[in-house]
Short mmCIF file of C-alpha atoms in Angstrom, two decimals:
data_model
loop_
_atom_site.label_atom_id
_atom_site.label_comp_id
_atom_site.label_asym_id
_atom_site.label_seq_id
_atom_site.Cartn_x
_atom_site.Cartn_y
_atom_site.Cartn_z
CA UNK A 1 -49.70 -40.21 -82.25
CA UNK A 2 -46.62 -37.97 -82.05
CA UNK A 3 -43.45 -39.12 -80.40
CA UNK A 4 -42.34 -37.94 -76.95
CA UNK A 5 -39.54 -35.89 -78.52
CA UNK A 6 -41.99 -34.14 -80.86
CA UNK A 7 -44.30 -33.39 -77.94
CA UNK A 8 -41.42 -31.94 -75.91
CA UNK A 9 -40.33 -29.74 -78.83
CA UNK A 10 -43.83 -28.31 -79.15
CA UNK A 11 -44.10 -27.85 -75.39
CA UNK A 12 -40.93 -25.75 -75.46
CA UNK A 13 -42.23 -23.42 -78.18
CA UNK A 14 -41.04 -19.87 -77.46
CA UNK A 15 -43.66 -17.99 -79.48
CA UNK A 16 -46.57 -17.62 -77.08
CA UNK A 17 -49.21 -17.50 -79.83
CA UNK A 18 -48.00 -20.78 -81.33
CA UNK A 19 -47.80 -22.30 -77.87
CA UNK A 20 -51.30 -21.13 -76.91
CA UNK A 21 -52.82 -22.35 -80.17
CA UNK A 22 -51.17 -25.76 -79.77
CA UNK A 23 -52.25 -26.06 -76.13
CA UNK A 24 -55.85 -25.32 -77.11
CA UNK A 25 -55.70 -28.20 -79.60
CA UNK A 26 -54.18 -30.49 -76.96
CA UNK A 27 -56.89 -29.65 -74.43
CA UNK A 28 -59.67 -30.16 -76.98
CA UNK A 29 -58.40 -33.64 -77.89
CA UNK A 30 -56.10 -34.72 -75.07
CA UNK A 31 -56.60 -38.43 -75.77
CA UNK A 32 -55.08 -38.02 -79.22
CA UNK A 33 -51.92 -36.87 -77.47
CA UNK A 34 -51.90 -39.84 -75.09
CA UNK A 35 -53.57 -38.19 -72.06
CA UNK A 36 -56.78 -39.33 -70.39
CA UNK A 37 -57.71 -35.81 -69.27
CA UNK A 38 -56.86 -32.25 -70.40
CA UNK A 39 -55.39 -31.40 -66.99
CA UNK A 40 -52.92 -34.27 -67.35
CA UNK A 41 -51.70 -32.79 -70.61
CA UNK A 42 -51.28 -29.32 -69.11
CA UNK A 43 -49.39 -30.72 -66.13
CA UNK A 44 -47.05 -32.54 -68.50
CA UNK A 45 -46.38 -29.40 -70.56
CA UNK A 46 -45.87 -27.35 -67.40
CA UNK A 47 -43.32 -29.86 -66.13
CA UNK A 48 -41.42 -29.68 -69.43
CA UNK A 49 -41.40 -25.88 -69.32
CA UNK A 50 -40.54 -25.75 -65.61
CA UNK A 51 -43.65 -23.78 -64.68
CA UNK A 52 -47.11 -24.29 -63.17
CA UNK A 53 -50.13 -25.50 -65.17
CA UNK A 54 -52.09 -22.35 -64.26
CA UNK A 55 -49.53 -20.18 -66.06
CA UNK A 56 -50.43 -21.89 -69.34
CA UNK A 57 -53.96 -20.49 -69.26
CA UNK A 58 -52.78 -17.02 -70.29
CA UNK A 59 -51.28 -17.98 -73.68
CA UNK A 60 -54.25 -20.27 -74.29
CA UNK A 61 -56.91 -17.62 -73.67
CA UNK A 62 -54.94 -14.88 -75.46
CA UNK A 63 -54.36 -17.08 -78.52
CA UNK A 64 -58.03 -18.05 -78.62
CA UNK A 65 -59.09 -14.39 -78.48
CA UNK A 66 -56.69 -13.54 -81.29
CA UNK A 67 -57.96 -16.39 -83.43
CA UNK A 68 -61.54 -15.16 -83.04
CA UNK A 69 -60.92 -11.42 -83.25
CA UNK A 70 -57.64 -10.82 -85.07
CA UNK A 71 -57.03 -13.82 -87.35
CA UNK A 72 -54.37 -11.84 -89.21
CA UNK A 73 -52.16 -11.69 -86.13
CA UNK A 74 -53.09 -15.21 -85.11
CA UNK A 75 -51.88 -16.54 -88.46
CA UNK A 76 -48.70 -14.45 -88.66
CA UNK A 77 -47.81 -14.97 -84.98
CA UNK A 78 -45.47 -11.96 -84.65
CA UNK A 79 -42.86 -12.27 -81.91
CA UNK A 80 -43.19 -8.56 -81.07
CA UNK A 81 -46.80 -8.87 -79.95
CA UNK A 82 -47.04 -8.72 -76.14
CA UNK A 83 -49.29 -11.37 -74.62
CA UNK A 84 -50.35 -9.13 -71.71
CA UNK A 85 -51.63 -6.49 -74.12
CA UNK A 86 -53.83 -9.10 -75.77
CA UNK A 87 -55.09 -10.33 -72.39
CA UNK A 88 -55.96 -6.79 -71.26
CA UNK A 89 -57.69 -6.04 -74.56
CA UNK A 90 -59.72 -9.25 -74.34
CA UNK A 91 -60.87 -8.26 -70.83
CA UNK A 92 -61.88 -4.81 -72.05
CA UNK A 93 -63.83 -6.57 -74.80
CA UNK A 94 -65.92 -8.36 -72.15
CA UNK A 95 -67.06 -5.09 -70.59
CA UNK A 96 -67.10 -2.72 -73.56
CA UNK A 97 -66.79 -4.34 -77.02
CA UNK A 98 -67.12 -0.96 -78.74
CA UNK A 99 -64.22 0.51 -76.78
CA UNK A 100 -62.18 -2.60 -77.43
CA UNK A 101 -62.54 -2.18 -81.19
CA UNK A 102 -61.69 1.53 -80.97
CA UNK A 103 -58.38 0.97 -79.19
CA UNK A 104 -57.41 -2.45 -80.55
CA UNK A 105 -54.78 -1.24 -83.02
CA UNK A 106 -53.18 1.12 -80.50
CA UNK A 107 -53.08 -1.57 -77.83
CA UNK A 108 -51.76 -4.35 -80.03
CA UNK A 109 -49.10 -2.16 -81.65
CA UNK A 110 -47.83 -1.01 -78.27
CA UNK A 111 -48.81 2.61 -78.90
CA UNK A 112 -50.84 2.36 -75.70
CA UNK A 113 -48.70 1.20 -72.79
CA UNK A 114 -49.70 -1.65 -70.53
CA UNK A 115 -50.41 0.83 -67.73
CA UNK A 116 -52.67 2.91 -69.99
CA UNK A 117 -54.49 -0.19 -71.19
CA UNK A 118 -54.96 -1.35 -67.59
CA UNK A 119 -56.48 2.04 -66.73
CA UNK A 120 -58.96 1.69 -69.60
CA UNK A 121 -59.84 -1.79 -68.35
CA UNK A 122 -60.44 -0.45 -64.84
CA UNK A 123 -62.67 2.28 -66.24
CA UNK A 124 -64.65 -0.20 -68.35
CA UNK A 125 -65.07 -2.53 -65.37
CA UNK A 126 -66.30 0.27 -63.12
CA UNK A 127 -68.63 1.66 -65.79
CA UNK A 128 -70.55 -1.61 -65.73
CA UNK A 129 -71.36 -1.19 -62.03
CA UNK A 130 -73.93 1.26 -60.66
CA UNK A 131 -72.29 4.27 -59.02
CA UNK A 132 -73.44 3.43 -55.50
CA UNK A 133 -71.73 2.72 -52.23
CA UNK A 134 -70.87 -0.94 -51.83
CA UNK A 135 -72.29 -2.69 -48.78
CA UNK A 136 -70.01 -2.58 -45.78
CA UNK A 137 -68.21 -5.56 -44.29
CA UNK A 138 -68.85 -9.26 -44.76
CA UNK A 139 -68.23 -11.21 -47.92
CA UNK A 140 -67.73 -8.16 -50.15
CA UNK A 141 -65.10 -6.48 -47.97
CA UNK A 142 -62.10 -7.28 -50.15
CA UNK A 143 -63.90 -6.33 -53.35
CA UNK A 144 -65.11 -3.13 -51.77
CA UNK A 145 -61.54 -2.19 -50.82
CA UNK A 146 -60.27 -3.00 -54.31
CA UNK A 147 -63.03 -0.97 -55.98
CA UNK A 148 -62.17 2.02 -53.82
CA UNK A 149 -58.50 1.74 -54.77
CA UNK A 150 -59.32 1.44 -58.50
CA UNK A 151 -61.65 4.47 -58.42
CA UNK A 152 -59.15 6.57 -56.48
CA UNK A 153 -56.26 5.68 -58.78
CA UNK A 154 -58.32 6.57 -61.83
CA UNK A 155 -59.18 9.94 -60.29
CA UNK A 156 -55.54 10.84 -59.63
CA UNK A 157 -54.29 9.56 -62.99
CA UNK A 158 -56.88 11.54 -64.95
CA UNK A 159 -56.88 14.76 -62.89
CA UNK A 160 -53.36 15.08 -61.49
CA UNK A 161 -52.72 18.68 -62.55
CA UNK A 162 -56.09 19.90 -61.25
CA UNK A 163 -55.73 18.15 -57.90
CA UNK A 164 -52.24 19.47 -57.18
CA UNK A 165 -52.73 22.73 -59.11
CA UNK A 166 -49.45 22.20 -60.97
CA UNK A 167 -48.97 21.78 -64.73
CA UNK A 168 -47.25 18.92 -66.56
CA UNK A 169 -47.38 16.34 -63.78
CA UNK A 170 -47.32 12.62 -64.54
CA UNK A 171 -48.39 9.66 -62.43
CA UNK A 172 -46.89 6.19 -62.21
CA UNK A 173 -47.73 3.11 -60.21
CA UNK A 174 -45.67 3.38 -57.05
CA UNK A 175 -45.02 -0.23 -56.23
CA UNK A 176 -41.74 -0.06 -58.13
CA UNK A 177 -40.67 2.87 -55.98
CA UNK A 178 -38.17 0.80 -54.02
CA UNK A 179 -37.25 0.18 -51.27
CA UNK A 180 -40.58 1.65 -50.15
CA UNK A 181 -43.89 0.64 -51.68
CA UNK A 182 -46.69 3.12 -52.24
CA UNK A 183 -49.72 3.23 -54.51
CA UNK A 184 -48.93 6.13 -56.84
CA UNK A 185 -45.97 8.45 -57.41
CA UNK A 186 -46.53 11.86 -58.97
CA UNK A 187 -43.60 13.24 -60.97
CA UNK A 188 -42.76 16.76 -62.04
CA UNK A 189 -40.51 16.07 -64.98
CA UNK A 190 -38.12 13.35 -63.78
CA UNK A 191 -38.32 14.34 -60.10
CA UNK A 192 -40.76 12.79 -57.60
CA UNK A 193 -43.34 15.39 -56.61
CA UNK A 194 -45.64 13.44 -54.26
CA UNK A 195 -46.54 9.95 -53.06
CA UNK A 196 -50.18 8.93 -52.84
CA UNK A 197 -51.19 6.30 -50.29
CA UNK A 198 -54.68 4.86 -50.86
CA UNK A 199 -56.24 2.84 -48.06
CA UNK A 200 -59.48 0.96 -48.57
CA UNK A 201 -62.28 0.68 -46.02
CA UNK A 202 -61.66 -1.30 -42.83
CA UNK A 203 -64.21 -2.40 -40.24
CA UNK A 204 -61.87 -1.79 -37.33
CA UNK A 205 -58.80 0.40 -36.89
CA UNK A 206 -56.45 -0.23 -33.96
CA UNK A 207 -54.51 2.75 -32.53
CA UNK A 208 -51.27 0.92 -33.31
CA UNK A 209 -52.25 0.67 -36.97
CA UNK A 210 -52.65 4.44 -37.18
CA UNK A 211 -49.16 4.95 -35.75
CA UNK A 212 -47.72 2.44 -38.22
CA UNK A 213 -49.39 4.24 -41.12
CA UNK A 214 -48.03 7.60 -40.00
CA UNK A 215 -44.55 6.09 -39.66
CA UNK A 216 -44.72 4.70 -43.22
CA UNK A 217 -45.81 8.05 -44.57
CA UNK A 218 -42.94 9.73 -42.71
CA UNK A 219 -40.46 7.30 -44.26
CA UNK A 220 -41.82 8.14 -47.72
CA UNK A 221 -40.89 11.77 -47.09
CA UNK A 222 -37.26 10.69 -47.42
CA UNK A 223 -38.01 10.00 -51.09
CA UNK A 224 -40.67 12.60 -51.97
CA UNK A 225 -41.46 16.16 -50.84
CA UNK A 226 -45.03 15.37 -49.84
CA UNK A 227 -47.37 12.47 -49.11
CA UNK A 228 -51.14 12.44 -49.58
CA UNK A 229 -52.86 9.74 -47.51
CA UNK A 230 -56.36 8.98 -48.85
CA UNK A 231 -59.14 6.98 -47.14
CA UNK A 232 -62.91 6.55 -47.66
CA UNK A 233 -65.35 9.08 -46.30
CA UNK A 234 -67.09 8.13 -43.05
CA UNK A 235 -64.65 5.25 -42.54
CA UNK A 236 -63.08 4.05 -39.32
CA UNK A 237 -59.84 5.90 -40.03
CA UNK A 238 -59.45 8.59 -37.38
CA UNK A 239 -57.84 11.28 -39.50
CA UNK A 240 -58.19 13.94 -36.84
CA UNK A 241 -56.05 11.80 -34.53
CA UNK A 242 -53.47 11.30 -37.27
CA UNK A 243 -53.33 15.05 -37.90
CA UNK A 244 -52.83 15.67 -34.16
CA UNK A 245 -50.04 13.10 -33.91
CA UNK A 246 -48.39 14.46 -37.05
CA UNK A 247 -48.44 17.99 -35.66
CA UNK A 248 -47.19 16.88 -32.25
CA UNK A 249 -44.23 15.13 -33.89
CA UNK A 250 -43.67 18.19 -36.11
CA UNK A 251 -43.75 16.15 -39.33
CA UNK A 252 -44.20 18.37 -42.35
CA UNK A 253 -45.27 17.19 -45.78
CA UNK A 254 -48.05 14.72 -44.93
CA UNK A 255 -51.65 15.55 -45.82
CA UNK A 256 -54.78 13.47 -45.34
CA UNK A 257 -57.76 13.25 -47.67
CA UNK A 258 -61.08 11.46 -48.06
CA UNK A 259 -63.07 10.25 -51.04
CA UNK A 260 -66.60 8.85 -51.29
CA UNK A 261 -67.02 5.22 -52.25
CA UNK A 262 -68.37 5.47 -55.78
CA UNK A 263 -67.18 4.48 -59.22
CA UNK A 264 -67.08 7.92 -60.83
CA UNK A 265 -64.98 10.41 -58.88
CA UNK A 266 -64.17 14.04 -59.66
CA UNK A 267 -61.54 16.36 -58.12
CA UNK A 268 -64.33 18.02 -56.12
CA UNK A 269 -64.92 14.73 -54.31
CA UNK A 270 -61.49 14.91 -52.69
CA UNK A 271 -61.53 16.56 -49.27
CA UNK A 272 -58.09 17.35 -47.84
CA UNK A 273 -57.38 17.86 -44.12
CA UNK A 274 -54.31 19.96 -43.42
#
């Protein structure tokens, strides 16, 4: 059995592949390392590293996937290899193994960015589901809202120029657009061109919520020339009321749009109100 100092040295390993591979061995045979249960071992390692046990699952699963699918990288353990890229690629592999093999080299080398890889994962996940409307309300409400957001984001990322009828636009996730958060930011060159707010389905919309949403959109206009506020078709959002309030307050630059709740969206699916 290794000494406590040896265990601590291994627990502090900086290379995530080496750490993940070692943790997988510890979990498989925790008693050999002096622990009655695998969870005890992970809690001990987490305490040494000053983190939570759940955070150790990422290097473990990523290292295991590498060992099974890219033994060359698993053996060489390059420091430049990003763990998140491996995690995203392994998730794509669950949904579409063929696609995973096609893009593996580009993902692992960093040629494909994390954002691009995440978009491919979203597309692979949605492709597995039938393109039908998800049942309203109840247990699936949160998943329904997330699926709508994923589908809408994919539409705007893949069809930005067609939707806005402007060439050479780019789209970035907007949550880094501080101090205001939004879903997507469209850029024309280096300048913000538009903010896109995507709101999933809700069973009930209070009048106060509509005012709050309009106020947020108006604040975004201090950072971007225009805001597109997108909600599901036939939802409880009262867009006509929002348009009336916007016009009454003489706020220019905010438009409202709807999209159907389905996995495969095209620019023709987007209906814009004023």
